[in-house]
PDB file of C-alpha atoms in Angstrom:
ATOM      1  CA  MET X1475      23.114  84.906 181.411  1.00 39.00           C
ATOM      2  CA  GLN X1476      25.900  84.620 179.754  1.00 45.00           C
ATOM      3  CA  ARG X1477      29.362  86.771 179.854  1.00 49.00           C
ATOM      4  CA  ILE X1478      30.494  87.360 175.614  1.00 51.00           C
ATOM      5  CA  SER X1479      33.722  87.899 174.839  1.00 52.00           C
ATOM      6  CA  ALA X1480      34.941  89.825 171.621  1.00 52.00           C
ATOM      7  CA  ARG X1481      38.101  89.835 168.995  1.00 54.00           C
ATOM      8  CA  ASP X1482      38.626  92.426 166.019  1.00 51.00           C
ATOM      9  CA  SER X1483      39.833  91.101 163.262  1.00 52.00           C
ATOM     10  CA  GLY X1484      39.060  94.254 161.334  1.00 52.00           C
ATOM     11  CA  ALA X1485      36.990  93.635 159.217  1.00 51.00           C
ATOM     12  CA  ALA X1486      34.403  91.999 161.276  1.00 51.00           C
ATOM     13  CA  THR X1487      34.126  90.866 165.499  1.00 51.00           C
ATOM     14  CA  THR X1488      33.793  87.315 166.406  1.00 52.00           C
ATOM     15  CA  PHE X1489      32.782  86.352 170.042  1.00 53.00           C
ATOM     16  CA  SER X1490      32.840  83.369 172.247  1.00 49.00           C
ATOM     17  CA  VAL X1491      30.103  82.134 174.149  1.00 51.00           C
ATOM     18  CA  GLY X1492      31.246  79.646 177.153  1.00 46.00           C
ATOM     19  CA  SER X1493      32.693  76.640 176.057  1.00 46.00           C
ATOM     20  CA  GLY X1494      31.338  73.712 173.676  1.00 50.00           C
ATOM     21  CA  GLY X1495      28.367  73.351 172.518  1.00 53.00           C
ATOM     22  CA  ALA X1496      26.452  74.991 169.495  1.00 55.00           C
ATOM     23  CA  ILE X1497      27.317  75.933 165.863  1.00 51.00           C
ATOM     24  CA  ALA X1498      24.835  77.862 163.815  1.00 53.00           C
ATOM     25  CA  SER X1499      26.181  77.237 160.760  1.00 66.00           C
ATOM     26  CA  ALA X1500      23.917  79.825 158.283  1.00 84.00           C
ATOM     27  CA  VAL X1501      23.977  83.656 157.796  1.00 90.00           C
ATOM     28  CA  ASN X1502      21.160  86.184 159.623  1.00 93.00           C
ATOM     29  CA  ALA X1503      19.848  89.243 158.214  1.00 95.00           C
ATOM     30  CA  VAL X1504      18.605  91.213 160.234  1.00 97.00           C
ATOM     31  CA  ALA X1505      16.287  94.045 158.959  1.00 97.00           C
ATOM     32  CA  PHE X1506      17.313  97.466 160.243  1.00 98.00           C
ATOM     33  CA  SER X1507      15.345  98.523 163.402  1.00 98.00           C
ATOM     34  CA  ALA X1508      16.364 100.967 166.409  1.00 98.00           C
ATOM     35  CA  THR X1509      16.772  97.561 168.652  1.00 98.00           C
ATOM     36  CA  PRO X1510      17.130  94.873 166.557  1.00 98.00           C
ATOM     37  CA  SER X1511      17.460  91.335 167.939  1.00 98.00           C
ATOM     38  CA  PHE X1512      20.160  89.249 166.561  1.00 97.00           C
ATOM     39  CA  ASN X1513      18.874  85.187 166.475  1.00 95.00           C
ATOM     40  CA  LEU X1514      21.447  83.275 167.466  1.00 92.00           C
ATOM     41  CA  ALA X1515      19.849  79.844 166.597  1.00 91.00           C
ATOM     42  CA  LEU X1516      19.108  81.272 162.777  1.00 91.00           C
ATOM     43  CA  GLY X1517      22.651  81.846 162.147  1.00 88.00           C
ATOM     44  CA  ASN X1518      26.653  82.268 163.469  1.00 88.00           C
ATOM     45  CA  TYR X1519      27.173  84.922 160.949  1.00 91.00           C
ATOM     46  CA  GLN X1520      25.021  87.610 161.687  1.00 94.00           C
ATOM     47  CA  THR X1521      24.334  90.803 159.339  1.00 95.00           C
ATOM     48  CA  ILE X1522      22.439  94.357 159.235  1.00 96.00           C
ATOM     49  CA  THR X1523      22.985  97.287 157.372  1.00 95.00           C
ATOM     50  CA  LEU X1524      22.610 100.660 159.419  1.00 96.00           C
ATOM     51  CA  THR X1525      20.519 102.943 157.694  1.00 97.00           C
ATOM     52  CA  GLY X1526      19.900 104.705 161.654  1.00 98.00           C
ATOM     53  CA  ASN X1527      21.224 104.880 164.710  1.00 98.00           C
ATOM     54  CA  VAL X1528      20.819 101.385 166.785  1.00 98.00           C
ATOM     55  CA  THR X1529      19.828 102.503 170.178  1.00 97.00           C
ATOM     56  CA  SER X1530      20.160  98.981 171.603  1.00 97.00           C
ATOM     57  CA  SER X1531      19.874  95.550 170.648  1.00 97.00           C
ATOM     58  CA  THR X1532      19.987  92.043 171.971  1.00 97.00           C
ATOM     59  CA  LEU X1533      21.168  88.367 171.592  1.00 95.00           C
ATOM     60  CA  ALA X1534      18.264  85.968 171.338  1.00 95.00           C
ATOM     61  CA  SER X1535      18.859  82.083 171.971  1.00 93.00           C
ATOM     62  CA  VAL X1536      22.092  81.953 172.772  1.00 88.00           C
ATOM     63  CA  LYS X1537      24.335  78.640 172.994  1.00 85.00           C
ATOM     64  CA  ALA X1538      26.886  77.478 175.567  1.00 81.00           C
ATOM     65  CA  GLY X1539      30.031  77.519 173.115  1.00 77.00           C
ATOM     66  CA  GLN X1540      28.643  79.304 169.996  1.00 80.00           C
ATOM     67  CA  THR X1541      31.133  81.455 167.573  1.00 81.00           C
ATOM     68  CA  VAL X1542      29.199  84.331 166.554  1.00 87.00           C
ATOM     69  CA  THR X1543      30.694  87.119 163.670  1.00 88.00           C
ATOM     70  CA  PHE X1544      28.917  89.999 163.623  1.00 92.00           C
ATOM     71  CA  HIS X1545      28.744  92.208 159.803  1.00 92.00           C
ATOM     72  CA  ILE X1546      27.981  95.389 160.594  1.00 94.00           C
ATOM     73  CA  CYS X1547      27.287  98.091 157.300  1.00 94.00           C
ATOM     74  CA  GLN X1548      27.255 101.675 156.966  1.00 94.00           C
ATOM     75  CA  ASP X1549      24.130 102.585 154.141  1.00 93.00           C
ATOM     76  CA  ALA X1550      26.064 105.588 152.073  1.00 94.00           C
ATOM     77  CA  THR X1551      25.411 107.941 154.221  1.00 95.00           C
ATOM     78  CA  GLY X1552      27.710 106.390 157.160  1.00 92.00           C
ATOM     79  CA  SER X1553      28.365 107.770 160.733  1.00 94.00           C
ATOM     80  CA  ARG X1554      25.905 105.724 161.835  1.00 96.00           C
ATOM     81  CA  THR X1555      25.721 104.307 165.812  1.00 96.00           C
ATOM     82  CA  PHE X1556      25.408 101.028 166.810  1.00 97.00           C
ATOM     83  CA  VAL X1557      24.982 100.072 170.836  1.00 96.00           C
ATOM     84  CA  TRP X1558      25.842  96.273 171.266  1.00 95.00           C
ATOM     85  CA  PRO X1559      23.534  93.996 173.389  1.00 93.00           C
ATOM     86  CA  ALA X1560      24.349  94.218 177.448  1.00 89.00           C
ATOM     87  CA  VAL X1561      26.085  90.884 177.462  1.00 84.00           C
ATOM     88  CA  VAL X1562      29.127  92.047 174.754  1.00 85.00           C
ATOM     89  CA  HIS X1563      32.008  93.069 176.828  1.00 80.00           C
ATOM     90  CA  GLY X1564      35.079  94.241 174.974  1.00 84.00           C
ATOM     91  CA  ALA X1565      33.674  95.205 171.525  1.00 88.00           C
ATOM     92  CA  THR X1566      34.817  97.383 168.688  1.00 88.00           C
ATOM     93  CA  VAL X1567      32.846 101.049 169.239  1.00 89.00           C
ATOM     94  CA  ILE X1568      30.730 101.508 166.089  1.00 91.00           C
ATOM     95  CA  GLY X1569      29.715 104.975 165.064  1.00 85.00           C
TER      96      GLY X1569
END
């Protein structure tokens, strides 16, 4: 299992995995789910709009050296919570 470090730049949080490696340059729009899976093979920019609370989330297809940006939006209701994948350390609390 890879350890992922987080850096918060205000509008988005960027994660670096390992060293070296692959970057998938597409945007992956993930449909809302209480348990979404972010497939990093589909892009290094992952986006989701929270229309409910996310109770757990996972990463799939993580490559060493891959940099990933998450864009997590609240819907008009707001105050939705988001639980980061277990391998993410140091991310900003959402909700």
